Amino acid sequence: MEKGEKFGFFDALYFLSKYIKKYRKNLIRFYVGWLFQTLSAILLPALFGIMLDESVYHRNVPSFINVSIMVGVVSLLSSGLFFLIYSQQHYVYTMLSFDVKLDVFEQLMNCNIAQLLSQNSGELVNLLNAYPGECVNFIVRGILHQINRVIVIVIVSIALFRINIAIGIVVIIFSILIYAMTLLCGKNVKKYSMRYRNHYDRFVSWIYEMLDGALHIRVLNSFHFINDKFKFMHKDLFGEKNKVDYVKTAADGLTGFFNLGAMILIYVVSAHMQGGKGLSIGLLP
């Protein structure tokens, strides 16, 4: 793949396939643990709702105690798996990113010298230092977490449709809107993040050049000129970072707004049904 050519999803997956195969057992352990965490996050509110119904409506103390024990067991298992999940994630992040760094370094050492010297030194430093970690983030956030999100949406949607069709429709509509908003905002975030990355690479390259030529700068008495340029470049870099943060904050705000709208509508429908005795309090959590 040539410089400037973009990786698609399947291109990135193909590139990372050998690393995924190497650490597949650790990734499977991480995914199974995180899947259980996801399912427990769905199950616990449902169990609390059952406890509420058993105590308020049915006055069934033995059933309330049994469900309470289930809540305790699920919570303990979830806490124990928490250690397993993040130990596996840390191990994969450390080892997989190191393997990527090693392969990139070997590839750079085999490059043509003239081609290597023509490259942006800041980009090369980040290529070896920062970017390999993004490979792990792609696997964890872009694949494993996305699978879990789909599972959550399917399970919650089915459960809500069984409770009430109106609530299920509200959730489906807002899920589609939030997904579309996430894609739209994600494109803007990516665009500004790429601009910031390019500025950062140029800034780091310039720093390396100045440090390498420190003796010449002193001989030519160019310190004030270099100092002014450093301030200018740092200010420019800071401005690009602010743009990225602004876009991310706006995206989070829009997503939060749609989430809030969905929750308000769900509670309105639930309150209406509760008023008409069509919904128990325990189903609301």
PDB file of C-alpha atoms in Angstrom:
ATOM      1  CA  MET A   1       0.000   0.000   0.000  1.00  0.00           C
ATOM      2  CA  GLU A   2       1.414   3.372  -1.045  1.00  0.00           C
ATOM      3  CA  LYS A   3       1.832   6.377   1.198  1.00  0.00           C
ATOM      4  CA  GLY A   4      -1.368   8.406   1.439  1.00  0.00           C
ATOM      5  CA  GLU A   5      -3.544   5.467   0.454  1.00  0.00           C
ATOM      6  CA  LYS A   6      -6.226   4.835   3.061  1.00  0.00           C
ATOM      7  CA  PHE A   7      -6.859   1.566   4.861  1.00  0.00           C
ATOM      8  CA  GLY A   8     -10.423   0.307   4.759  1.00  0.00           C
ATOM      9  CA  PHE A   9     -11.924  -1.829   7.505  1.00  0.00           C
ATOM     10  CA  PHE A  10     -11.136  -5.122   5.784  1.00  0.00           C
ATOM     11  CA  ASP A  11      -7.661  -3.887   4.778  1.00  0.00           C
ATOM     12  CA  ALA A  12      -6.908  -3.157   8.430  1.00  0.00           C
ATOM     13  CA  LEU A  13      -8.379  -6.504   9.471  1.00  0.00           C
ATOM     14  CA  TYR A  14      -6.197  -8.322   6.938  1.00  0.00           C
ATOM     15  CA  PHE A  15      -3.107  -6.417   8.100  1.00  0.00           C
ATOM     16  CA  LEU A  16      -3.784  -7.326  11.735  1.00  0.00           C
ATOM     17  CA  SER A  17      -4.854 -10.924  11.063  1.00  0.00           C
ATOM     18  CA  LYS A  18      -1.485 -12.464  11.937  1.00  0.00           C
ATOM     19  CA  TYR A  19      -1.382 -10.599  15.255  1.00  0.00           C
ATOM     20  CA  ILE A  20      -4.984 -11.562  16.023  1.00  0.00           C
ATOM     21  CA  LYS A  21      -4.152 -15.220  15.377  1.00  0.00           C
ATOM     22  CA  LYS A  22      -1.085 -15.025  17.614  1.00  0.00           C
ATOM     23  CA  TYR A  23      -3.025 -13.608  20.558  1.00  0.00           C
ATOM     24  CA  ARG A  24      -6.404 -15.187  19.786  1.00  0.00           C
ATOM     25  CA  LYS A  25      -6.603 -17.014  23.144  1.00  0.00           C
ATOM     26  CA  ASN A  26      -6.069 -13.785  25.089  1.00  0.00           C
ATOM     27  CA  LEU A  27      -8.546 -11.939  22.879  1.00  0.00           C
ATOM     28  CA  ILE A  28     -11.117 -14.723  23.346  1.00  0.00           C
ATOM     29  CA  ARG A  29     -10.686 -14.578  27.128  1.00  0.00           C
ATOM     30  CA  PHE A  30     -11.035 -10.807  27.029  1.00  0.00           C
ATOM     31  CA  TYR A  31     -14.132 -10.985  24.829  1.00  0.00           C
ATOM     32  CA  VAL A  32     -15.860 -13.701  26.899  1.00  0.00           C
ATOM     33  CA  GLY A  33     -15.213 -11.728  30.075  1.00  0.00           C
ATOM     34  CA  TRP A  34     -16.423  -8.490  28.535  1.00  0.00           C
ATOM     35  CA  LEU A  35     -19.483 -10.260  27.099  1.00  0.00           C
ATOM     36  CA  PHE A  36     -20.382 -11.471  30.584  1.00  0.00           C
ATOM     37  CA  GLN A  37     -19.903  -7.938  31.903  1.00  0.00           C
ATOM     38  CA  THR A  38     -22.224  -6.674  29.180  1.00  0.00           C
ATOM     39  CA  LEU A  39     -24.858  -9.296  29.917  1.00  0.00           C
ATOM     40  CA  SER A  40     -24.612  -8.665  33.663  1.00  0.00           C
ATOM     41  CA  ALA A  41     -25.166  -4.938  33.013  1.00  0.00           C
ATOM     42  CA  ILE A  42     -28.447  -5.953  31.338  1.00  0.00           C
ATOM     43  CA  LEU A  43     -29.342  -8.656  33.858  1.00  0.00           C
ATOM     44  CA  LEU A  44     -28.794  -6.731  37.105  1.00  0.00           C
ATOM     45  CA  PRO A  45     -31.414  -4.001  36.455  1.00  0.00           C
ATOM     46  CA  ALA A  46     -33.892  -6.743  35.470  1.00  0.00           C
ATOM     47  CA  LEU A  47     -33.166  -8.635  38.708  1.00  0.00           C
ATOM     48  CA  PHE A  48     -33.574  -5.448  40.747  1.00  0.00           C
ATOM     49  CA  GLY A  49     -36.939  -4.938  39.001  1.00  0.00           C
ATOM     50  CA  ILE A  50     -38.025  -8.459  39.925  1.00  0.00           C
ATOM     51  CA  MET A  51     -36.989  -7.819  43.535  1.00  0.00           C
ATOM     52  CA  LEU A  52     -39.067  -4.637  43.521  1.00  0.00           C
ATOM     53  CA  ASP A  53     -42.134  -6.414  42.142  1.00  0.00           C
ATOM     54  CA  GLU A  54     -41.775  -9.302  44.589  1.00  0.00           C
ATOM     55  CA  SER A  55     -41.582  -6.920  47.554  1.00  0.00           C
ATOM     56  CA  VAL A  56     -44.188  -4.327  46.480  1.00  0.00           C
ATOM     57  CA  TYR A  57     -46.803  -6.335  44.567  1.00  0.00           C
ATOM     58  CA  HIS A  58     -46.485  -9.986  45.595  1.00  0.00           C
ATOM     59  CA  ARG A  59     -45.086  -9.673  49.137  1.00  0.00           C
ATOM     60  CA  ASN A  60     -43.105 -12.832  48.420  1.00  0.00           C
ATOM     61  CA  VAL A  61     -40.177 -12.773  50.832  1.00  0.00           C
ATOM     62  CA  PRO A  62     -38.601 -16.158  49.849  1.00  0.00           C
ATOM     63  CA  SER A  63     -38.603 -15.182  46.182  1.00  0.00           C
ATOM     64  CA  PHE A  64     -37.154 -11.771  47.077  1.00  0.00           C
ATOM     65  CA  ILE A  65     -34.319 -13.461  49.011  1.00  0.00           C
ATOM     66  CA  ASN A  66     -33.581 -15.892  46.140  1.00  0.00           C
ATOM     67  CA  VAL A  67     -33.350 -13.064  43.627  1.00  0.00           C
ATOM     68  CA  SER A  68     -31.171 -11.091  46.049  1.00  0.00           C
ATOM     69  CA  ILE A  69     -28.780 -14.053  46.234  1.00  0.00           C
ATOM     70  CA  MET A  70     -28.677 -14.152  42.423  1.00  0.00           C
ATOM     71  CA  VAL A  71     -27.825 -10.439  42.378  1.00  0.00           C
ATOM     72  CA  GLY A  72     -24.991 -11.053  44.836  1.00  0.00           C
ATOM     73  CA  VAL A  73     -23.608 -13.970  42.816  1.00  0.00           C
ATOM     74  CA  VAL A  74     -23.731 -12.036  39.528  1.00  0.00           C
ATOM     75  CA  SER A  75     -22.084  -9.023  41.167  1.00  0.00           C
ATOM     76  CA  LEU A  76     -19.275 -11.155  42.632  1.00  0.00           C
ATOM     77  CA  LEU A  77     -18.638 -12.892  39.310  1.00  0.00           C
ATOM     78  CA  SER A  78     -18.652  -9.541  37.544  1.00  0.00           C
ATOM     79  CA  SER A  79     -16.114  -8.135  40.015  1.00  0.00           C
ATOM     80  CA  GLY A  80     -13.852 -11.177  39.629  1.00  0.00           C
ATOM     81  CA  LEU A  81     -13.998 -11.019  35.848  1.00  0.00           C
ATOM     82  CA  PHE A  82     -13.121  -7.334  35.979  1.00  0.00           C
ATOM     83  CA  PHE A  83      -9.550  -8.275  36.909  1.00  0.00           C
ATOM     84  CA  LEU A  84      -9.386 -10.943  34.184  1.00  0.00           C
ATOM     85  CA  ILE A  85     -10.683  -8.577  31.514  1.00  0.00           C
ATOM     86  CA  TYR A  86      -8.203  -5.784  32.119  1.00  0.00           C
ATOM     87  CA  SER A  87      -5.248  -8.092  32.749  1.00  0.00           C
ATOM     88  CA  GLN A  88      -5.878  -9.684  29.349  1.00  0.00           C
ATOM     89  CA  GLN A  89      -6.389  -6.301  27.707  1.00  0.00           C
ATOM     90  CA  HIS A  90      -3.158  -4.938  29.190  1.00  0.00           C
ATOM     91  CA  TYR A  91      -1.220  -8.043  28.107  1.00  0.00           C
ATOM     92  CA  VAL A  92      -2.586  -7.881  24.549  1.00  0.00           C
ATOM     93  CA  TYR A  93      -2.009  -4.135  24.342  1.00  0.00           C
ATOM     94  CA  THR A  94       1.610  -4.484  25.475  1.00  0.00           C
ATOM     95  CA  MET A  95       2.601  -7.552  23.466  1.00  0.00           C
ATOM     96  CA  LEU A  96       0.640  -6.951  20.269  1.00  0.00           C
ATOM     97  CA  SER A  97       1.706  -3.317  19.993  1.00  0.00           C
ATOM     98  CA  PHE A  98       5.329  -4.402  20.598  1.00  0.00           C
ATOM     99  CA  ASP A  99       5.073  -6.960  17.770  1.00  0.00           C
ATOM    100  CA  VAL A 100       3.718  -4.275  15.449  1.00  0.00           C
ATOM    101  CA  LYS A 101       6.526  -1.890  16.473  1.00  0.00           C
ATOM    102  CA  LEU A 102       9.112  -4.599  15.836  1.00  0.00           C
ATOM    103  CA  ASP A 103       7.735  -5.373  12.361  1.00  0.00           C
ATOM    104  CA  VAL A 104       7.544  -1.674  11.485  1.00  0.00           C
ATOM    105  CA  PHE A 105      11.113  -1.121  12.700  1.00  0.00           C
ATOM    106  CA  GLU A 106      12.396  -4.061  10.635  1.00  0.00           C
ATOM    107  CA  GLN A 107      10.545  -2.728   7.607  1.00  0.00           C
ATOM    108  CA  LEU A 108      12.082   0.729   8.084  1.00  0.00           C
ATOM    109  CA  MET A 109      15.557  -0.778   8.390  1.00  0.00           C
ATOM    110  CA  ASN A 110      15.044  -2.555   5.060  1.00  0.00           C
ATOM    111  CA  CYS A 111      13.910   0.620   3.287  1.00  0.00           C
ATOM    112  CA  ASN A 112      16.031   2.413   0.741  1.00  0.00           C
ATOM    113  CA  ILE A 113      18.231   4.965   2.560  1.00  0.00           C
ATOM    114  CA  ALA A 114      17.253   7.816   0.252  1.00  0.00           C
ATOM    115  CA  GLN A 115      13.573   6.988   0.709  1.00  0.00           C
ATOM    116  CA  LEU A 116      13.990   6.769   4.488  1.00  0.00           C
ATOM    117  CA  LEU A 117      15.761  10.152   4.709  1.00  0.00           C
ATOM    118  CA  SER A 118      13.010  11.779   2.660  1.00  0.00           C
ATOM    119  CA  GLN A 119      10.368  10.781   5.194  1.00  0.00           C
ATOM    120  CA  ASN A 120       8.957  13.045   7.876  1.00  0.00           C
ATOM    121  CA  SER A 121      10.951  12.185  11.026  1.00  0.00           C
ATOM    122  CA  GLY A 122       8.022  13.110  13.286  1.00  0.00           C
ATOM    123  CA  GLU A 123       5.747  10.732  11.422  1.00  0.00           C
ATOM    124  CA  LEU A 124       8.343   7.968  11.712  1.00  0.00           C
ATOM    125  CA  VAL A 125       8.669   8.535  15.468  1.00  0.00           C
ATOM    126  CA  ASN A 126       4.896   8.345  15.937  1.00  0.00           C
ATOM    127  CA  LEU A 127       4.747   5.362  13.597  1.00  0.00           C
ATOM    128  CA  LEU A 128       7.030   3.480  15.968  1.00  0.00           C
ATOM    129  CA  ASN A 129       5.847   4.946  19.257  1.00  0.00           C
ATOM    130  CA  ALA A 130       2.146   5.876  19.225  1.00  0.00           C
ATOM    131  CA  TYR A 131       0.386   4.340  16.235  1.00  0.00           C
ATOM    132  CA  PRO A 132       0.918   0.612  17.069  1.00  0.00           C
ATOM    133  CA  GLY A 133      -1.314   1.119  20.112  1.00  0.00           C
ATOM    134  CA  GLU A 134      -4.097   2.184  17.750  1.00  0.00           C
ATOM    135  CA  CYS A 135      -3.951  -1.308  16.218  1.00  0.00           C
ATOM    136  CA  VAL A 136      -5.034  -2.743  19.579  1.00  0.00           C
ATOM    137  CA  ASN A 137      -7.717  -0.052  19.929  1.00  0.00           C
ATOM    138  CA  PHE A 138      -9.044  -1.011  16.503  1.00  0.00           C
ATOM    139  CA  ILE A 139      -9.358  -4.663  17.548  1.00  0.00           C
ATOM    140  CA  VAL A 140     -10.862  -3.945  20.966  1.00  0.00           C
ATOM    141  CA  ARG A 141     -13.039  -0.912  20.247  1.00  0.00           C
ATOM    142  CA  GLY A 142     -13.678  -1.338  16.540  1.00  0.00           C
ATOM    143  CA  ILE A 143     -14.503  -5.048  16.584  1.00  0.00           C
ATOM    144  CA  LEU A 144     -15.077  -6.625  20.019  1.00  0.00           C
ATOM    145  CA  HIS A 145     -16.946  -3.723  21.623  1.00  0.00           C
ATOM    146  CA  GLN A 146     -19.037  -3.210  18.490  1.00  0.00           C
ATOM    147  CA  ILE A 147     -20.127  -6.872  18.572  1.00  0.00           C
ATOM    148  CA  ASN A 148     -21.190  -6.439  22.194  1.00  0.00           C
ATOM    149  CA  ARG A 149     -23.107  -3.267  21.355  1.00  0.00           C
ATOM    150  CA  VAL A 150     -25.068  -5.121  18.679  1.00  0.00           C
ATOM    151  CA  ILE A 151     -25.838  -7.912  21.169  1.00  0.00           C
ATOM    152  CA  VAL A 152     -27.041  -5.365  23.743  1.00  0.00           C
ATOM    153  CA  ILE A 153     -29.281  -3.579  21.221  1.00  0.00           C
ATOM    154  CA  VAL A 154     -30.831  -6.873  20.071  1.00  0.00           C
ATOM    155  CA  ILE A 155     -31.453  -8.194  23.611  1.00  0.00           C
ATOM    156  CA  VAL A 156     -32.789  -4.893  24.957  1.00  0.00           C
ATOM    157  CA  SER A 157     -34.999  -4.344  21.890  1.00  0.00           C
ATOM    158  CA  ILE A 158     -36.536  -7.819  22.177  1.00  0.00           C
ATOM    159  CA  ALA A 159     -37.134  -7.337  25.901  1.00  0.00           C
ATOM    160  CA  LEU A 160     -38.724  -3.913  25.386  1.00  0.00           C
ATOM    161  CA  PHE A 161     -40.960  -5.152  22.562  1.00  0.00           C
ATOM    162  CA  ARG A 162     -42.152  -7.928  24.881  1.00  0.00           C
ATOM    163  CA  ILE A 163     -42.929  -5.338  27.550  1.00  0.00           C
ATOM    164  CA  ASN A 164     -44.550  -2.826  25.215  1.00  0.00           C
ATOM    165  CA  ILE A 165     -44.447  -2.270  21.458  1.00  0.00           C
ATOM    166  CA  ALA A 166     -44.467   1.543  21.797  1.00  0.00           C
ATOM    167  CA  ILE A 167     -41.365   1.506  24.011  1.00  0.00           C
ATOM    168  CA  GLY A 168     -39.631  -0.891  21.593  1.00  0.00           C
ATOM    169  CA  ILE A 169     -40.383   1.396  18.639  1.00  0.00           C
ATOM    170  CA  VAL A 170     -39.029   4.436  20.515  1.00  0.00           C
ATOM    171  CA  VAL A 171     -35.799   2.579  21.299  1.00  0.00           C
ATOM    172  CA  ILE A 172     -35.356   1.361  17.695  1.00  0.00           C
ATOM    173  CA  ILE A 173     -35.943   4.838  16.213  1.00  0.00           C
ATOM    174  CA  PHE A 174     -33.546   6.556  18.609  1.00  0.00           C
ATOM    175  CA  SER A 175     -30.954   3.804  18.186  1.00  0.00           C
ATOM    176  CA  ILE A 176     -30.967   4.429  14.426  1.00  0.00           C
ATOM    177  CA  LEU A 177     -30.754   8.204  14.950  1.00  0.00           C
ATOM    178  CA  ILE A 178     -27.884   7.862  17.429  1.00  0.00           C
ATOM    179  CA  TYR A 179     -26.041   5.486  15.100  1.00  0.00           C
ATOM    180  CA  ALA A 180     -26.426   7.900  12.165  1.00  0.00           C
ATOM    181  CA  MET A 181     -25.325  10.808  14.358  1.00  0.00           C
ATOM    182  CA  THR A 182     -22.299   8.819  15.539  1.00  0.00           C
ATOM    183  CA  LEU A 183     -21.250   8.103  11.952  1.00  0.00           C
ATOM    184  CA  LEU A 184     -21.679  11.741  10.926  1.00  0.00           C
ATOM    185  CA  CYS A 185     -19.810  13.101  13.933  1.00  0.00           C
ATOM    186  CA  GLY A 186     -17.167  10.398  13.596  1.00  0.00           C
ATOM    187  CA  LYS A 187     -16.266  11.650  10.114  1.00  0.00           C
ATOM    188  CA  ASN A 188     -15.769  15.191  11.409  1.00  0.00           C
ATOM    189  CA  VAL A 189     -13.740  13.988  14.387  1.00  0.00           C
ATOM    190  CA  LYS A 190     -11.559  11.881  12.092  1.00  0.00           C
ATOM    191  CA  LYS A 191     -11.007  14.802   9.711  1.00  0.00           C
ATOM    192  CA  TYR A 192      -9.867  17.171  12.460  1.00  0.00           C
ATOM    193  CA  SER A 193      -7.863  14.427  14.179  1.00  0.00           C
ATOM    194  CA  MET A 194      -5.951  13.792  10.945  1.00  0.00           C
ATOM    195  CA  ARG A 195      -5.231  17.507  10.623  1.00  0.00           C
ATOM    196  CA  TYR A 196      -3.950  17.601  14.204  1.00  0.00           C
ATOM    197  CA  ARG A 197      -1.823  14.507  13.600  1.00  0.00           C
ATOM    198  CA  ASN A 198      -0.221  16.081  10.519  1.00  0.00           C
ATOM    199  CA  HIS A 199       0.547  19.264  12.456  1.00  0.00           C
ATOM    200  CA  TYR A 200       1.947  17.220  15.341  1.00  0.00           C
ATOM    201  CA  ASP A 201       4.177  15.183  13.016  1.00  0.00           C
ATOM    202  CA  ARG A 202       5.586  18.361  11.464  1.00  0.00           C
ATOM    203  CA  PHE A 203       6.124  19.862  14.916  1.00  0.00           C
ATOM    204  CA  VAL A 204       8.009  16.799  16.182  1.00  0.00           C
ATOM    205  CA  SER A 205      10.103  16.678  12.992  1.00  0.00           C
ATOM    206  CA  TRP A 206      11.033  20.314  13.410  1.00  0.00           C
ATOM    207  CA  ILE A 207      11.992  19.729  17.074  1.00  0.00           C
ATOM    208  CA  TYR A 208      14.312  16.905  16.061  1.00  0.00           C
ATOM    209  CA  GLU A 209      15.885  19.069  13.363  1.00  0.00           C
ATOM    210  CA  MET A 210      16.461  21.923  15.812  1.00  0.00           C
ATOM    211  CA  LEU A 211      18.005  19.618  18.404  1.00  0.00           C
ATOM    212  CA  ASP A 212      20.217  18.076  15.761  1.00  0.00           C
ATOM    213  CA  GLY A 213      21.311  21.517  14.606  1.00  0.00           C
ATOM    214  CA  ALA A 214      21.623  23.112  18.058  1.00  0.00           C
ATOM    215  CA  LEU A 215      25.321  23.874  17.544  1.00  0.00           C
ATOM    216  CA  HIS A 216      24.651  25.708  14.261  1.00  0.00           C
ATOM    217  CA  ILE A 217      21.829  27.694  15.890  1.00  0.00           C
ATOM    218  CA  ARG A 218      24.233  28.931  18.589  1.00  0.00           C
ATOM    219  CA  VAL A 219      26.972  29.760  16.084  1.00  0.00           C
ATOM    220  CA  LEU A 220      24.557  31.748  13.908  1.00  0.00           C
ATOM    221  CA  ASN A 221      22.925  33.337  16.967  1.00  0.00           C
ATOM    222  CA  SER A 222      19.484  32.324  15.678  1.00  0.00           C
ATOM    223  CA  PHE A 223      18.024  31.418  19.037  1.00  0.00           C
ATOM    224  CA  HIS A 224      15.447  34.251  19.080  1.00  0.00           C
ATOM    225  CA  PHE A 225      14.232  33.372  15.591  1.00  0.00           C
ATOM    226  CA  ILE A 226      13.939  29.676  16.535  1.00  0.00           C
ATOM    227  CA  ASN A 227      12.204  30.595  19.786  1.00  0.00           C
ATOM    228  CA  ASP A 228       9.608  32.684  17.933  1.00  0.00           C
ATOM    229  CA  LYS A 229       9.004  29.896  15.435  1.00  0.00           C
ATOM    230  CA  PHE A 230       8.605  27.395  18.282  1.00  0.00           C
ATOM    231  CA  LYS A 231       5.939  29.608  19.874  1.00  0.00           C
ATOM    232  CA  PHE A 232       4.153  29.997  16.541  1.00  0.00           C
ATOM    233  CA  MET A 233       4.165  26.277  15.767  1.00  0.00           C
ATOM    234  CA  HIS A 234       3.092  25.367  19.293  1.00  0.00           C
ATOM    235  CA  LYS A 235       0.242  27.903  19.134  1.00  0.00           C
ATOM    236  CA  ASP A 236      -0.842  26.456  15.790  1.00  0.00           C
ATOM    237  CA  LEU A 237      -0.699  22.929  17.219  1.00  0.00           C
ATOM    238  CA  PHE A 238      -2.676  24.010  20.275  1.00  0.00           C
ATOM    239  CA  GLY A 239      -5.333  25.540  18.013  1.00  0.00           C
ATOM    240  CA  GLU A 240      -5.717  22.291  16.062  1.00  0.00           C
ATOM    241  CA  LYS A 241      -6.019  20.331  19.329  1.00  0.00           C
ATOM    242  CA  ASN A 242      -8.755  22.704  20.493  1.00  0.00           C
ATOM    243  CA  LYS A 243     -10.668  22.083  17.260  1.00  0.00           C
ATOM    244  CA  VAL A 244     -10.494  18.322  17.823  1.00  0.00           C
ATOM    245  CA  ASP A 245     -11.683  18.713  21.428  1.00  0.00           C
ATOM    246  CA  TYR A 246     -14.507  21.027  20.324  1.00  0.00           C
ATOM    247  CA  VAL A 247     -15.763  18.585  17.693  1.00  0.00           C
ATOM    248  CA  LYS A 248     -15.587  15.682  20.151  1.00  0.00           C
ATOM    249  CA  THR A 249     -17.471  17.672  22.797  1.00  0.00           C
ATOM    250  CA  ALA A 250     -20.155  18.657  20.284  1.00  0.00           C
ATOM    251  CA  ALA A 251     -20.499  15.023  19.169  1.00  0.00           C
ATOM    252  CA  ASP A 252     -20.828  13.839  22.783  1.00  0.00           C
ATOM    253  CA  GLY A 253     -23.401  16.557  23.436  1.00  0.00           C
ATOM    254  CA  LEU A 254     -25.543  15.564  20.441  1.00  0.00           C
ATOM    255  CA  THR A 255     -25.374  11.889  21.352  1.00  0.00           C
ATOM    256  CA  GLY A 256     -26.276  12.699  24.944  1.00  0.00           C
ATOM    257  CA  PHE A 257     -29.201  14.822  23.731  1.00  0.00           C
ATOM    258  CA  PHE A 258     -30.659  11.942  21.717  1.00  0.00           C
ATOM    259  CA  ASN A 259     -30.087   9.529  24.605  1.00  0.00           C
ATOM    260  CA  LEU A 260     -31.894  11.911  26.935  1.00  0.00           C
ATOM    261  CA  GLY A 261     -34.762  12.241  24.452  1.00  0.00           C
ATOM    262  CA  ALA A 262     -35.097   8.464  24.255  1.00  0.00           C
ATOM    263  CA  MET A 263     -35.090   8.117  28.046  1.00  0.00           C
ATOM    264  CA  ILE A 264     -37.720  10.851  28.469  1.00  0.00           C
ATOM    265  CA  LEU A 265     -40.037   9.237  25.915  1.00  0.00           C
ATOM    266  CA  ILE A 266     -39.583   5.814  27.503  1.00  0.00           C
ATOM    267  CA  TYR A 267     -40.425   7.225  30.936  1.00  0.00           C
ATOM    268  CA  VAL A 268     -43.455   9.094  29.533  1.00  0.00           C
ATOM    269  CA  VAL A 269     -44.826   5.926  27.932  1.00  0.00           C
ATOM    270  CA  SER A 270     -43.989   3.918  31.070  1.00  0.00           C
ATOM    271  CA  ALA A 271     -45.716   6.464  33.325  1.00  0.00           C
ATOM    272  CA  HIS A 272     -48.810   6.357  31.099  1.00  0.00           C
ATOM    273  CA  MET A 273     -48.876   2.568  31.252  1.00  0.00           C
ATOM    274  CA  GLN A 274     -48.274   2.582  35.010  1.00  0.00           C
ATOM    275  CA  GLY A 275     -51.164   4.980  35.442  1.00  0.00           C
ATOM    276  CA  GLY A 276     -53.348   2.602  33.461  1.00  0.00           C
ATOM    277  CA  LYS A 277     -52.034  -0.390  35.468  1.00  0.00           C
ATOM    278  CA  GLY A 278     -50.457  -1.829  32.323  1.00  0.00           C
ATOM    279  CA  LEU A 279     -46.915  -1.810  33.667  1.00  0.00           C
ATOM    280  CA  SER A 280     -45.440  -2.731  37.028  1.00  0.00           C
ATOM    281  CA  ILE A 281     -42.859  -0.584  38.771  1.00  0.00           C
ATOM    282  CA  GLY A 282     -40.295  -3.371  38.561  1.00  0.00           C
ATOM    283  CA  LEU A 283     -40.237  -3.241  34.785  1.00  0.00           C
ATOM    284  CA  LEU A 284     -39.101   0.387  34.714  1.00  0.00           C
ATOM    285  CA  PRO A 285     -35.404  -0.139  35.633  1.00  0.00           C
TER     286      PRO A 285
END
